Short mmCIF file of C-alpha atoms and ligand atoms in Angstrom, two decimals:
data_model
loop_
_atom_site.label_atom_id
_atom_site.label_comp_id
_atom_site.label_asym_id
_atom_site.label_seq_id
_atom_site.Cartn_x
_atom_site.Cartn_y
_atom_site.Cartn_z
CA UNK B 265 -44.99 -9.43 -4.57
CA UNK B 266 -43.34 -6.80 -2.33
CA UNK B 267 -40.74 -7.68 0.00
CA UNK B 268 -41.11 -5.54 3.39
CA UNK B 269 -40.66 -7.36 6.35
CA UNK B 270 -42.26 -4.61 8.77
CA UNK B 271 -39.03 -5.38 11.77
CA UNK B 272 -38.75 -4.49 15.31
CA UNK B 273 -35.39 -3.56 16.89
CA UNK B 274 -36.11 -4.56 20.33
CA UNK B 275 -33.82 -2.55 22.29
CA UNK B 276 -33.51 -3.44 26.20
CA UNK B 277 -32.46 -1.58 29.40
CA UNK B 278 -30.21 -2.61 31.96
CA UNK B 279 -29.98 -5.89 32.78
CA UNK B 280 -28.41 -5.73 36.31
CA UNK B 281 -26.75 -8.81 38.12
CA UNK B 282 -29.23 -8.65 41.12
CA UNK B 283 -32.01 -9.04 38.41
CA UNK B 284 -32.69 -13.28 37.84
CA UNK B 285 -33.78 -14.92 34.78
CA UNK B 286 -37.11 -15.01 36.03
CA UNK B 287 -37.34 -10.58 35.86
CA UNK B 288 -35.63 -10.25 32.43
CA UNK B 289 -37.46 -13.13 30.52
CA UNK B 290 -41.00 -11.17 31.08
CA UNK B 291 -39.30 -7.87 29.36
CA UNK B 292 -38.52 -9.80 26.16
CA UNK B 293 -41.84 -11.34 26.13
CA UNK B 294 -43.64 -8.15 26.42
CA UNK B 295 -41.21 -6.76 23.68
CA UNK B 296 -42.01 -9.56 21.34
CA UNK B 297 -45.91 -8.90 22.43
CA UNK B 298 -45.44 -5.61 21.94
CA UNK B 299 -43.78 -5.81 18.39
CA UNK B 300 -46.38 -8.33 17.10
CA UNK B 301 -49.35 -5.92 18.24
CA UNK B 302 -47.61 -3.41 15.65
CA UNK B 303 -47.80 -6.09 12.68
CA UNK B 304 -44.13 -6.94 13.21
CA UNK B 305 -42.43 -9.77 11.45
CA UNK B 306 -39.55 -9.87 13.05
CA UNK B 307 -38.15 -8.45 16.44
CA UNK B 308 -34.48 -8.27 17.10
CA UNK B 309 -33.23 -8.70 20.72
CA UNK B 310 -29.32 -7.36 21.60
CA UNK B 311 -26.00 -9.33 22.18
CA UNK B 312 -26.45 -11.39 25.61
CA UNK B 313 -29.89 -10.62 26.24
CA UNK B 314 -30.79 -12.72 29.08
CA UNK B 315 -28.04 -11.79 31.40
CA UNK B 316 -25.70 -8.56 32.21
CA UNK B 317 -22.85 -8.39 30.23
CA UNK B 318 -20.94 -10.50 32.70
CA UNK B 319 -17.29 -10.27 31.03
CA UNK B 320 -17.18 -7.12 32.73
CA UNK B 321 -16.03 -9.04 36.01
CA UNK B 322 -13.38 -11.43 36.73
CA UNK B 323 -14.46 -14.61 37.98
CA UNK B 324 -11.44 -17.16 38.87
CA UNK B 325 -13.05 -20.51 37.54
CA UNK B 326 -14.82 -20.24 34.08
CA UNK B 327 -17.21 -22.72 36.20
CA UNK B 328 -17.73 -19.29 38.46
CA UNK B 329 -19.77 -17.89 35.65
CA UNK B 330 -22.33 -21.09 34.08
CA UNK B 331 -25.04 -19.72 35.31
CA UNK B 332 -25.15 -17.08 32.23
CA UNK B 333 -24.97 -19.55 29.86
CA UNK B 334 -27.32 -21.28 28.16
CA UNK B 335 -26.36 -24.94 27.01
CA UNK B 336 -29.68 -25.81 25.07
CA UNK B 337 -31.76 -23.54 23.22
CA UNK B 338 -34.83 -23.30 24.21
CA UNK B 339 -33.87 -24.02 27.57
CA UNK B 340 -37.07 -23.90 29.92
CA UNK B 341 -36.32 -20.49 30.79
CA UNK B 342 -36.57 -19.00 27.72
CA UNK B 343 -39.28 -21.34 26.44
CA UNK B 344 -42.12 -18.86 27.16
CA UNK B 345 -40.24 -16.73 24.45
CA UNK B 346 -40.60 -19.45 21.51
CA UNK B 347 -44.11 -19.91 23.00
CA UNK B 348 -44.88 -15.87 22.44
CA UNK B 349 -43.40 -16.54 18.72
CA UNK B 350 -45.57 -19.04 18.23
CA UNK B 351 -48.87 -17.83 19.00
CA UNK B 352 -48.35 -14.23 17.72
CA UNK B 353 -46.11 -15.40 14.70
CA UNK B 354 -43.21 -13.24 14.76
CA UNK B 355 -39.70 -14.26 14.33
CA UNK B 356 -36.80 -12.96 16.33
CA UNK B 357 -33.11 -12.89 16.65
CA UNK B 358 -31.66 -13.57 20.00
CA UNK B 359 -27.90 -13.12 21.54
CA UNK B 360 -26.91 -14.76 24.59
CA UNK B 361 -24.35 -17.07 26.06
CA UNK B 362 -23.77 -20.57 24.94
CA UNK B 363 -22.25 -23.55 26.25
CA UNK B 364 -22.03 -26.02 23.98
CA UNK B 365 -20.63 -29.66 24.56
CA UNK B 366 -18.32 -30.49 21.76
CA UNK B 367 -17.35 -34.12 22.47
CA UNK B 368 -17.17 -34.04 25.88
CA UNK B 369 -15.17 -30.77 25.76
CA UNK B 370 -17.31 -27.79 26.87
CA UNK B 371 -16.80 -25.01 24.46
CA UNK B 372 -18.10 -21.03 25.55
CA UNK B 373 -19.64 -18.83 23.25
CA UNK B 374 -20.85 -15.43 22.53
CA UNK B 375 -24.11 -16.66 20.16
CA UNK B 376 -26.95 -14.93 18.03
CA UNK B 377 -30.03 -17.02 16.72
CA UNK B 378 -32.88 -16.19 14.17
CA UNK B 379 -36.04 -18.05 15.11
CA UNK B 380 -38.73 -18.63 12.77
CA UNK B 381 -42.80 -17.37 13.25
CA UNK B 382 -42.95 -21.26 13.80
CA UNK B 383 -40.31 -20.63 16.82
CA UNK B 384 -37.63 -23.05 14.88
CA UNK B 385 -33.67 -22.13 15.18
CA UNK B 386 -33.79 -21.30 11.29
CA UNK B 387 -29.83 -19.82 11.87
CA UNK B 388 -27.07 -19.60 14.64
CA UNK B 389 -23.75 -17.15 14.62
CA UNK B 390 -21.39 -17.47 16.96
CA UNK B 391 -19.33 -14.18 17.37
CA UNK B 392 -15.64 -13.98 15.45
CA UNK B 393 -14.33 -10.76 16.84
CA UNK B 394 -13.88 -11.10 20.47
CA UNK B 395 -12.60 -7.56 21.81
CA UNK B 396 -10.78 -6.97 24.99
CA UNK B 397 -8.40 -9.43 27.18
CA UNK B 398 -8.12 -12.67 28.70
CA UNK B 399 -6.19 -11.92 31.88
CA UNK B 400 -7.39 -9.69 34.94
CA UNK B 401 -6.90 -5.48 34.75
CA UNK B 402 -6.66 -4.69 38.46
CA UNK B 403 -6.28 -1.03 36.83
CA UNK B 404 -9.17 -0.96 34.89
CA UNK B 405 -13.09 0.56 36.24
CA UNK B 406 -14.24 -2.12 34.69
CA UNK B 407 -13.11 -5.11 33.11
CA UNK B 408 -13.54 -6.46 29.04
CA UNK B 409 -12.82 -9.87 29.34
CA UNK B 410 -14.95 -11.65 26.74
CA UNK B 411 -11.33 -13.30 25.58
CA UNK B 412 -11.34 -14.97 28.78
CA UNK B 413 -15.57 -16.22 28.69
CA UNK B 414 -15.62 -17.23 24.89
CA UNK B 415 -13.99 -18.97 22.81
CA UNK B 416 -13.84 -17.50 18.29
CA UNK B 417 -17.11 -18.43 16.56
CA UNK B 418 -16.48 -21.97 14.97
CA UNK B 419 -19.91 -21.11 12.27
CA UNK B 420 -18.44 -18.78 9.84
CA UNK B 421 -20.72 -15.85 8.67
CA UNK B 422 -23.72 -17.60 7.50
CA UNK B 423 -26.69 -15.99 5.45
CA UNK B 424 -29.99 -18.22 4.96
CA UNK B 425 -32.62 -17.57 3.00
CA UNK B 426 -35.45 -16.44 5.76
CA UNK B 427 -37.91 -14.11 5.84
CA UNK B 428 -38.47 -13.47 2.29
CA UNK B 429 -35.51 -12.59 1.82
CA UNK B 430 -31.03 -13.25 2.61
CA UNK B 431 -30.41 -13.24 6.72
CA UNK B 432 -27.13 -13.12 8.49
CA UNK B 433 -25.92 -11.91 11.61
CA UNK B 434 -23.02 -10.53 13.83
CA UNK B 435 -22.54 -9.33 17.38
CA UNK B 436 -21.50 -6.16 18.44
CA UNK B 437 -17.89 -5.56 17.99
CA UNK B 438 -18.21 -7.18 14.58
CA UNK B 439 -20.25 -4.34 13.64
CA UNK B 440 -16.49 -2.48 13.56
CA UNK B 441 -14.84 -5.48 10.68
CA UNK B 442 -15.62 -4.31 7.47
CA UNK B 443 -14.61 -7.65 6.85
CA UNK B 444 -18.10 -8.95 8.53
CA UNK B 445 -20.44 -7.26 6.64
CA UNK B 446 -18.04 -8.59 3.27
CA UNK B 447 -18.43 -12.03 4.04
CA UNK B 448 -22.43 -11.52 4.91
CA UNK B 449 -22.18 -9.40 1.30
CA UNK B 450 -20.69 -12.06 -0.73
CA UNK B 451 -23.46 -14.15 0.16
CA UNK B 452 -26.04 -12.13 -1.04
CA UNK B 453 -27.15 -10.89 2.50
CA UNK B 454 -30.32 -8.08 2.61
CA UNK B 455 -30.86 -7.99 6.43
CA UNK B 456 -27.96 -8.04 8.86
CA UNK B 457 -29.46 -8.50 12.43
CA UNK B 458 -26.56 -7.12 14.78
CA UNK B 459 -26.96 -6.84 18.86
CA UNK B 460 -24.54 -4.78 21.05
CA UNK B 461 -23.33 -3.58 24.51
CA UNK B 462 -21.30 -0.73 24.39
CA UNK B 463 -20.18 1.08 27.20
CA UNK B 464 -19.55 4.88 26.47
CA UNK B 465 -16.21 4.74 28.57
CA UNK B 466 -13.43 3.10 26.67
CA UNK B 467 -10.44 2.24 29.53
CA UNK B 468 -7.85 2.04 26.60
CA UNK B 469 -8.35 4.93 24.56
CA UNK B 470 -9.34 8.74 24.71
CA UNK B 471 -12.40 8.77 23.24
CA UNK B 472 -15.22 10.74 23.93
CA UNK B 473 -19.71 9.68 24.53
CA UNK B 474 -20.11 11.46 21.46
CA UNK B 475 -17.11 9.91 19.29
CA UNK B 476 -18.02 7.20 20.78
CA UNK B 477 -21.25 6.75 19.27
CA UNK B 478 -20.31 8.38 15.90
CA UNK B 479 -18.51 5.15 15.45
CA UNK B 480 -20.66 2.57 16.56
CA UNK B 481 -23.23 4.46 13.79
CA UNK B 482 -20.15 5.05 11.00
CA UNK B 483 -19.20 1.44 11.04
CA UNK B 484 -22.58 0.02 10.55
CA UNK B 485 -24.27 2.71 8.29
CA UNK B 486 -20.66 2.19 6.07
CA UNK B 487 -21.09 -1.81 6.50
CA UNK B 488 -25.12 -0.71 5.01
CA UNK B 489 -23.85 0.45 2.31
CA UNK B 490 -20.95 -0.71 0.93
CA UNK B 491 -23.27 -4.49 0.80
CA UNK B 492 -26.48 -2.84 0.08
CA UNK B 493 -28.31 -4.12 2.82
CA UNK B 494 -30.55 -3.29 5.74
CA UNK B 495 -28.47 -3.33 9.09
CA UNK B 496 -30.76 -3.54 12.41
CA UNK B 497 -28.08 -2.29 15.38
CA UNK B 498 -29.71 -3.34 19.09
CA UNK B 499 -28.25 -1.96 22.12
CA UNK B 500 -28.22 -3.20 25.62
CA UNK B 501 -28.54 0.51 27.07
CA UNK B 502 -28.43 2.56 30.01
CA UNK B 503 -26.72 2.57 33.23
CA UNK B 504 -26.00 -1.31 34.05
CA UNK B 505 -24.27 -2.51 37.36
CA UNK B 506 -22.57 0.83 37.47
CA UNK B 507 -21.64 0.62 33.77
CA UNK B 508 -23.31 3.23 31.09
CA UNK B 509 -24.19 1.48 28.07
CA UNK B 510 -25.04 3.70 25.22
CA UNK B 511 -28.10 3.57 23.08
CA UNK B 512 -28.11 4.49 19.57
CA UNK B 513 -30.60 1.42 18.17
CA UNK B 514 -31.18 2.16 14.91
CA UNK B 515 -32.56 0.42 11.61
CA UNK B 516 -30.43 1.29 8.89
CA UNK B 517 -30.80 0.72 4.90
CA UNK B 518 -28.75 -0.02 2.44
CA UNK B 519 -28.13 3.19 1.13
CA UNK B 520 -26.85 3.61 4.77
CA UNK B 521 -28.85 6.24 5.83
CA UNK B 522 -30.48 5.80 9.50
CA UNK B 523 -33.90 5.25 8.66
CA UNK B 524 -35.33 4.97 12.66
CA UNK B 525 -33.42 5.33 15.79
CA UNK B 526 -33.98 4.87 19.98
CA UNK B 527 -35.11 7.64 21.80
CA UNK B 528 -34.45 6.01 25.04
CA UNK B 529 -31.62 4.04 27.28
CA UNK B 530 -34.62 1.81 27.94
CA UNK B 531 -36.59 -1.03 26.63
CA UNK B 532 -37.45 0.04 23.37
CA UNK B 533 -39.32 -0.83 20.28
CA UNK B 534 -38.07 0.84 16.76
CA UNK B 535 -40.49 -0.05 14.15
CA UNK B 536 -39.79 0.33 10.34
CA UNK B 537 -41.01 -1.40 6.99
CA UNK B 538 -37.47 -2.60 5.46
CA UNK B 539 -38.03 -3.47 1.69
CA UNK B 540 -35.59 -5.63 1.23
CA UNK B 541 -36.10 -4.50 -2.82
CA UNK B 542 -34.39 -1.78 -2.05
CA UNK B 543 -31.04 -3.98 -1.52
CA UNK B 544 -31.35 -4.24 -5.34
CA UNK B 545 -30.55 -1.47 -7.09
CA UNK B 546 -26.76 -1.44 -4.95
CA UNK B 547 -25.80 -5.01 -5.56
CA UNK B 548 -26.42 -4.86 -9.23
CA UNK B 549 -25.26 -1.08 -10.10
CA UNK B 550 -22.74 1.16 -7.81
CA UNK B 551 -21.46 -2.21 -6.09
CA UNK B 552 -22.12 -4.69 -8.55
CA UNK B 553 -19.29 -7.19 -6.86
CA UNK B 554 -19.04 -9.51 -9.84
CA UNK B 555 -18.30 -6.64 -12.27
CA UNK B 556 -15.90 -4.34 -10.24
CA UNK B 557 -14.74 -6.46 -7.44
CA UNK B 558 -10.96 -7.45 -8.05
CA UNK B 559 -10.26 -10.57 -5.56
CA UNK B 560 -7.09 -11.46 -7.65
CA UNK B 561 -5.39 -8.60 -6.17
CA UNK B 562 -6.97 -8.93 -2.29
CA UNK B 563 -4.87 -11.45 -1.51
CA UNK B 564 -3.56 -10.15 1.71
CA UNK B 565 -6.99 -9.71 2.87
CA UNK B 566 -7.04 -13.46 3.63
CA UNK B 567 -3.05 -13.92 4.08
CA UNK B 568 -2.43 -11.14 6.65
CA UNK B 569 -3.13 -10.68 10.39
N1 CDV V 174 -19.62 -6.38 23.39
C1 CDV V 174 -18.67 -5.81 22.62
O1 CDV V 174 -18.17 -6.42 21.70
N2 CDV V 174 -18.33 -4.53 22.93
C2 CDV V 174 -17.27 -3.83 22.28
C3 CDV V 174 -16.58 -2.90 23.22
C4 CDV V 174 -16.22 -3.53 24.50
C5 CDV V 174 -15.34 -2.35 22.58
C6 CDV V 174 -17.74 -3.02 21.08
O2 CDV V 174 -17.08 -3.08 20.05
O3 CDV V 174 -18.72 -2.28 21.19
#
């Protein structure tokens, strides 16, 4: 029996702040429509989907910002997309914001799902690497304060079995850890599902659009490879409350060559057949971790900042 999973990187425009839950919902629907009608088995949306990327501005009270947050999944809102998965029978991976009650202690989080053709939460990451600040830059265009809206991912890195095959995921600026994609690796993982919002301007550093996206492409074509695996990158692109977000959705395999790639800053379906077969021939030969791995002497890998 073969093992491609036919997969749709659903990439979306701008999702500005005038826009309400009721406009966005609609363009992942039609996506999700849209990938099915093309045989699809799986669609994957970007980081924080259903809202702008909101830790661009500084609200005073954490309170200030709920209404990004989602604090059941499906909530009502975003029912109609579980519905669309269950009639057409395509699974998708999600990111948006979480709030999650932990004991009577609310607890924020940046948070990816993979959803079943039967429209059940088969996974749920909740993003480690948290770039950017926690207090206000009055200097800055634009502000990166996801250290102030969400709290490190309590889940770990998991990888289920899902799809016919190993799943995990990671949001956006873990795409730049090679330690991510090691702890999806050691678990066996064939299909990384990965959503991002990048803006091309980086406040803190001289860095140019096209450096710029050479790196959000190095660091995930490298993370392909180096765990034989399929990586599906999904941007949140184009120009978004005054804030360009780049593009560069791509389906990579795991001999990390770019196998399909956005032509747009739109909403955006790349279609490709991933054989997840093809993880094979990497994990058991040129990075065959049992035989050439050498954890006894990677110690400061766990032990150092
Ligand atoms: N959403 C992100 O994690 N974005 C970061 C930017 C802000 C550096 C990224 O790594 O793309």
């Amino acid at each position: 029996m073969t093992r491609i999973l036919r997969i749709a990187a659903a990439q979306l425009g701008p999702i500005n702040r005038a826009d309400s839950r009721e406009d966005v919902l609609p363009r992942l629907v039609r996506l999700l429509s849209d990938a099915a009608d093309c045989g699809c088995d799986l669609a994957v949306f970007p980081e924080l989907a259903l809202t702008p990327f909101f830790p661009r501005w500084h609200m005073p009270s954490l309170s200030d910002a709920d209404d990004f947050y989602d604090r059941e999944m499906p909530s009502p809102k975003v029912e109609a997309l579980f519905e669309t998965a269950r009639n057409r029978k395509i699974g998708f991976s999600l990111g948006y914001a979480e709030i999650a009650d932990a004991q009577g202690k609310l607890r924020r989080y940046n948070t990816q799902i993979l959803v079943s053709k039967e429209g059940e939460i088969l996974s749920k990451y909740r993003k480690v690497h948290l770039p950017g600040h926690s207090d206000f830059k009055p200097g800055d265009p634009f502000q990166n304060l996801e250290k102030y809206y969400f709290e490190v991912g309590d889940l770990g890195f998991p990888v289920v079995d899902a799809f016919g095959g190993r799943v995990g995921m990671c949001i956006c600026n873990d795409r730049r850890w090679p330690e991510t994609y090691r702890m999806l690796g050691l678990q066996g993982v064939e299909l990384v599902t990965l959503g991002y919002n990048t803006p091309y301007l980086n406040p803190r550093a001289d860095q140019t659009p096209e450096q710029r996206m050479f790196h959000n492409h190095l660091c995930m074509q490298a993370g392909a490879y180096q765990n034989s695996t399929w990586v599906v990158g999904v941007a949140k692109a184009g120009m978004e409350d005054g804030v360009e977000l780049m593009s560069g959705t791509s389906i990579i395999g795991p001999s990390g060559e770019i196998k399909a790639q956005a032509s747009t800053c739109g909403d955006e379906l790349v279609v490709f057949d991933c054989d997840l077969d093809q993880c094979t021939n990497g994990k058991t030969e040129e990075f065959n971790f049992e035989k050439n791995r050498r954890p006894e002497l990677y110690g400061a890998l766990a032990q150092t900042v």
